[in-house]
Amino acid sequence: MKTVYANTEHPGLVKWSIGIAIALGIFLYILYISLEDKYKLLLYIAAFSFLYGGMFIGFYKLRVYEVNEEEDTITDYKNKKYPLHISNLTTATYKESKKGRFRSLFLHDAGTGFMDIRTSKEKADKIVAQLLSVNPAIEVKHANYL
């Protein structure tokens, strides 16, 4: 059974909003270059806020994690060629801030393979539950060092 965990329910809407944010950032940057005004610094800040904000939000929202129980693998965009095998996983660590806020889920196998899953706490719980149903030997840890 193949299960896909995405950070968004509407990837098309996210792609359009990222495109609009980047286009608006480019427009504001062109306006910044063409004007000689006292508001030039404000345009510069707004342009780069839209450009970088759109890109970084897009990087987070468009991430997709795939758990395939038949092939015994878990993949994301970084390790499509060399997926982690669920049967080899030893630990699943919830990375949390010192105040207890969830940051990411870190998977590590018996060798040198690892995967950092940046998603919500609820989706991380679902991923861990599915991984534990396939391989109950996975040790679940919590790390509060961020």
mmCIF file with all atom_site columns, N, CA and C in Angstrom, residues 67-95:
data_model
loop_
_atom_site.group_PDB
_atom_site.id
_atom_site.type_symbol
_atom_site.label_atom_id
_atom_site.label_alt_id
_atom_site.label_comp_id
_atom_site.label_asym_id
_atom_site.label_entity_id
_atom_site.label_seq_id
_atom_site.pdbx_PDB_ins_code
_atom_site.Cartn_x
_atom_site.Cartn_y
_atom_site.Cartn_z
_atom_site.occupancy
_atom_site.B_iso_or_equiv
_atom_site.pdbx_formal_charge
_atom_site.auth_seq_id
_atom_site.auth_comp_id
_atom_site.auth_asym_id
_atom_site.auth_atom_id
_atom_site.pdbx_PDB_model_num
ATOM 1  N N  . VAL A 1 67 ? 5.189  6.764  1.687  1.00 0.00 ? 67 VAL A N  1
ATOM 2  C CA . VAL A 1 67 ? 5.470  5.518  2.387  1.00 0.00 ? 67 VAL A CA 1
ATOM 3  C C  . VAL A 1 67 ? 4.870  4.392  1.557  1.00 0.00 ? 67 VAL A C  1
ATOM 4  N N  . ASN A 1 68 ? 5.720  3.485  1.080  1.00 0.00 ? 68 ASN A N  1
ATOM 5  C CA . ASN A 1 68 ? 5.273  2.376  0.254  1.00 0.00 ? 68 ASN A CA 1
ATOM 6  C C  . ASN A 1 68 ? 5.543  1.075  1.015  1.00 0.00 ? 68 ASN A C  1
ATOM 7  N N  . GLU A 1 69 ? 4.465  0.469  1.504  1.00 0.00 ? 69 GLU A N  1
ATOM 8  C CA . GLU A 1 69 ? 4.615  -0.729 2.324  1.00 0.00 ? 69 GLU A CA 1
ATOM 9  C C  . GLU A 1 69 ? 5.005  -1.951 1.501  1.00 0.00 ? 69 GLU A C  1
ATOM 10 N N  . GLU A 1 70 ? 4.547  -2.045 0.236  1.00 0.00 ? 70 GLU A N  1
ATOM 11 C CA . GLU A 1 70 ? 4.910  -3.199 -0.590 1.00 0.00 ? 70 GLU A CA 1
ATOM 12 C C  . GLU A 1 70 ? 6.406  -3.219 -0.907 1.00 0.00 ? 70 GLU A C  1
ATOM 13 N N  . GLU A 1 71 ? 6.954  -2.056 -1.229 1.00 0.00 ? 71 GLU A N  1
ATOM 14 C CA . GLU A 1 71 ? 8.386  -1.965 -1.545 1.00 0.00 ? 71 GLU A CA 1
ATOM 15 C C  . GLU A 1 71 ? 9.239  -1.733 -0.306 1.00 0.00 ? 71 GLU A C  1
ATOM 16 N N  . ASP A 1 72 ? 8.595  -1.548 0.858  1.00 0.00 ? 72 ASP A N  1
ATOM 17 C CA . ASP A 1 72 ? 9.292  -1.349 2.130  1.00 0.00 ? 72 ASP A CA 1
ATOM 18 C C  . ASP A 1 72 ? 10.172 -0.099 2.098  1.00 0.00 ? 72 ASP A C  1
ATOM 19 N N  . THR A 1 73 ? 9.640  1.016  1.547  1.00 0.00 ? 73 THR A N  1
ATOM 20 C CA . THR A 1 73 ? 10.451 2.229  1.407  1.00 0.00 ? 73 THR A CA 1
ATOM 21 C C  . THR A 1 73 ? 9.684  3.462  1.880  1.00 0.00 ? 73 THR A C  1
ATOM 22 N N  . ILE A 1 74 ? 10.449 4.480  2.223  1.00 0.00 ? 74 ILE A N  1
ATOM 23 C CA . ILE A 1 74 ? 9.926  5.822  2.469  1.00 0.00 ? 74 ILE A CA 1
ATOM 24 C C  . ILE A 1 74 ? 10.812 6.785  1.693  1.00 0.00 ? 74 ILE A C  1
ATOM 25 N N  . THR A 1 75 ? 10.186 7.675  0.909  1.00 0.00 ? 75 THR A N  1
ATOM 26 C CA . THR A 1 75 ? 10.937 8.589  0.045  1.00 0.00 ? 75 THR A CA 1
ATOM 27 C C  . THR A 1 75 ? 10.406 10.011 0.167  1.00 0.00 ? 75 THR A C  1
ATOM 28 N N  . ASP A 1 76 ? 11.244 10.945 -0.225 1.00 0.00 ? 76 ASP A N  1
ATOM 29 C CA . ASP A 1 76 ? 10.838 12.328 -0.440 1.00 0.00 ? 76 ASP A CA 1
ATOM 30 C C  . ASP A 1 76 ? 11.576 12.818 -1.684 1.00 0.00 ? 76 ASP A C  1
ATOM 31 N N  . TYR A 1 77 ? 11.547 14.114 -1.947 1.00 0.00 ? 77 TYR A N  1
ATOM 32 C CA . TYR A 1 77 ? 12.135 14.623 -3.189 1.00 0.00 ? 77 TYR A CA 1
ATOM 33 C C  . TYR A 1 77 ? 13.658 14.486 -3.217 1.00 0.00 ? 77 TYR A C  1
ATOM 34 N N  . LYS A 1 78 ? 14.299 14.419 -2.076 1.00 0.00 ? 78 LYS A N  1
ATOM 35 C CA . LYS A 1 78 ? 15.757 14.344 -2.034 1.00 0.00 ? 78 LYS A CA 1
ATOM 36 C C  . LYS A 1 78 ? 16.294 12.945 -2.304 1.00 0.00 ? 78 LYS A C  1
ATOM 37 N N  . ASN A 1 79 ? 15.562 11.940 -1.875 1.00 0.00 ? 79 ASN A N  1
ATOM 38 C CA . ASN A 1 79 ? 16.113 10.588 -1.977 1.00 0.00 ? 79 ASN A CA 1
ATOM 39 C C  . ASN A 1 79 ? 15.226 9.660  -2.801 1.00 0.00 ? 79 ASN A C  1
ATOM 40 N N  . LYS A 1 80 ? 14.775 10.125 -3.941 1.00 0.00 ? 80 LYS A N  1
ATOM 41 C CA . LYS A 1 80 ? 13.982 9.281  -4.844 1.00 0.00 ? 80 LYS A CA 1
ATOM 42 C C  . LYS A 1 80 ? 14.810 8.096  -5.352 1.00 0.00 ? 80 LYS A C  1
ATOM 43 N N  . LYS A 1 81 ? 16.086 8.338  -5.654 1.00 0.00 ? 81 LYS A N  1
ATOM 44 C CA . LYS A 1 81 ? 16.942 7.278  -6.180 1.00 0.00 ? 81 LYS A CA 1
ATOM 45 C C  . LYS A 1 81 ? 17.316 6.258  -5.113 1.00 0.00 ? 81 LYS A C  1
ATOM 46 N N  . TYR A 1 82 ? 17.551 6.737  -3.901 1.00 0.00 ? 82 TYR A N  1
ATOM 47 C CA . TYR A 1 82 ? 18.008 5.874  -2.822 1.00 0.00 ? 82 TYR A CA 1
ATOM 48 C C  . TYR A 1 82 ? 17.080 6.024  -1.617 1.00 0.00 ? 82 TYR A C  1
ATOM 49 N N  . PRO A 1 83 ? 15.926 5.375  -1.657 1.00 0.00 ? 83 PRO A N  1
ATOM 50 C CA . PRO A 1 83 ? 14.969 5.515  -0.552 1.00 0.00 ? 83 PRO A CA 1
ATOM 51 C C  . PRO A 1 83 ? 15.431 4.770  0.700  1.00 0.00 ? 83 PRO A C  1
ATOM 52 N N  . LEU A 1 84 ? 14.858 5.165  1.832  1.00 0.00 ? 84 LEU A N  1
ATOM 53 C CA . LEU A 1 84 ? 15.109 4.454  3.081  1.00 0.00 ? 84 LEU A CA 1
ATOM 54 C C  . LEU A 1 84 ? 14.214 3.220  3.136  1.00 0.00 ? 84 LEU A C  1
ATOM 55 N N  . HIS A 1 85 ? 14.755 2.118  3.581  1.00 0.00 ? 85 HIS A N  1
ATOM 56 C CA . HIS A 1 85 ? 13.958 0.910  3.745  1.00 0.00 ? 85 HIS A CA 1
ATOM 57 C C  . HIS A 1 85 ? 13.393 0.884  5.162  1.00 0.00 ? 85 HIS A C  1
ATOM 58 N N  . ILE A 1 86 ? 12.097 0.690  5.263  1.00 0.00 ? 86 ILE A N  1
ATOM 59 C CA . ILE A 1 86 ? 11.417 0.741  6.557  1.00 0.00 ? 86 ILE A CA 1
ATOM 60 C C  . ILE A 1 86 ? 11.932 -0.366 7.474  1.00 0.00 ? 86 ILE A C  1
ATOM 61 N N  . SER A 1 87 ? 12.256 -1.508 6.933  1.00 0.00 ? 87 SER A N  1
ATOM 62 C CA . SER A 1 87 ? 12.746 -2.613 7.764  1.00 0.00 ? 87 SER A CA 1
ATOM 63 C C  . SER A 1 87 ? 14.111 -2.318 8.382  1.00 0.00 ? 87 SER A C  1
ATOM 64 N N  . ASN A 1 88 ? 14.866 -1.369 7.804  1.00 0.00 ? 88 ASN A N  1
ATOM 65 C CA . ASN A 1 88 ? 16.184 -1.008 8.336  1.00 0.00 ? 88 ASN A CA 1
ATOM 66 C C  . ASN A 1 88 ? 16.136 0.161  9.327  1.00 0.00 ? 88 ASN A C  1
ATOM 67 N N  . LEU A 1 89 ? 14.987 0.803  9.493  1.00 0.00 ? 89 LEU A N  1
ATOM 68 C CA . LEU A 1 89 ? 14.904 1.957  10.384 1.00 0.00 ? 89 LEU A CA 1
ATOM 69 C C  . LEU A 1 89 ? 15.100 1.538  11.834 1.00 0.00 ? 89 LEU A C  1
ATOM 70 N N  . THR A 1 90 ? 15.909 2.315  12.558 1.00 0.00 ? 90 THR A N  1
ATOM 71 C CA . THR A 1 90 ? 16.139 2.027  13.973 1.00 0.00 ? 90 THR A CA 1
ATOM 72 C C  . THR A 1 90 ? 15.475 3.047  14.877 1.00 0.00 ? 90 THR A C  1
ATOM 73 N N  . THR A 1 91 ? 15.513 4.332  14.499 1.00 0.00 ? 91 THR A N  1
ATOM 74 C CA . THR A 1 91 ? 14.931 5.356  15.363 1.00 0.00 ? 91 THR A CA 1
ATOM 75 C C  . THR A 1 91 ? 14.079 6.329  14.572 1.00 0.00 ? 91 THR A C  1
ATOM 76 N N  . ALA A 1 92 ? 13.079 6.850  15.239 1.00 0.00 ? 92 ALA A N  1
ATOM 77 C CA . ALA A 1 92 ? 12.266 7.960  14.752 1.00 0.00 ? 92 ALA A CA 1
ATOM 78 C C  . ALA A 1 92 ? 12.267 8.996  15.869 1.00 0.00 ? 92 ALA A C  1
ATOM 79 N N  . THR A 1 93 ? 12.920 10.124 15.636 1.00 0.00 ? 93 THR A N  1
ATOM 80 C CA . THR A 1 93 ? 13.103 11.128 16.674 1.00 0.00 ? 93 THR A CA 1
ATOM 81 C C  . THR A 1 93 ? 12.264 12.357 16.359 1.00 0.00 ? 93 THR A C  1
ATOM 82 N N  . TYR A 1 94 ? 11.420 12.740 17.317 1.00 0.00 ? 94 TYR A N  1
ATOM 83 C CA . TYR A 1 94 ? 10.668 13.983 17.209 1.00 0.00 ? 94 TYR A CA 1
ATOM 84 C C  . TYR A 1 94 ? 11.580 15.109 17.689 1.00 0.00 ? 94 TYR A C  1
ATOM 85 N N  . LYS A 1 95 ? 11.977 15.996 16.789 1.00 0.00 ? 95 LYS A N  1
ATOM 86 C CA . LYS A 1 95 ? 12.790 17.144 17.177 1.00 0.00 ? 95 LYS A CA 1
ATOM 87 C C  . LYS A 1 95 ? 11.844 18.245 17.648 1.00 0.00 ? 95 LYS A C  1
#
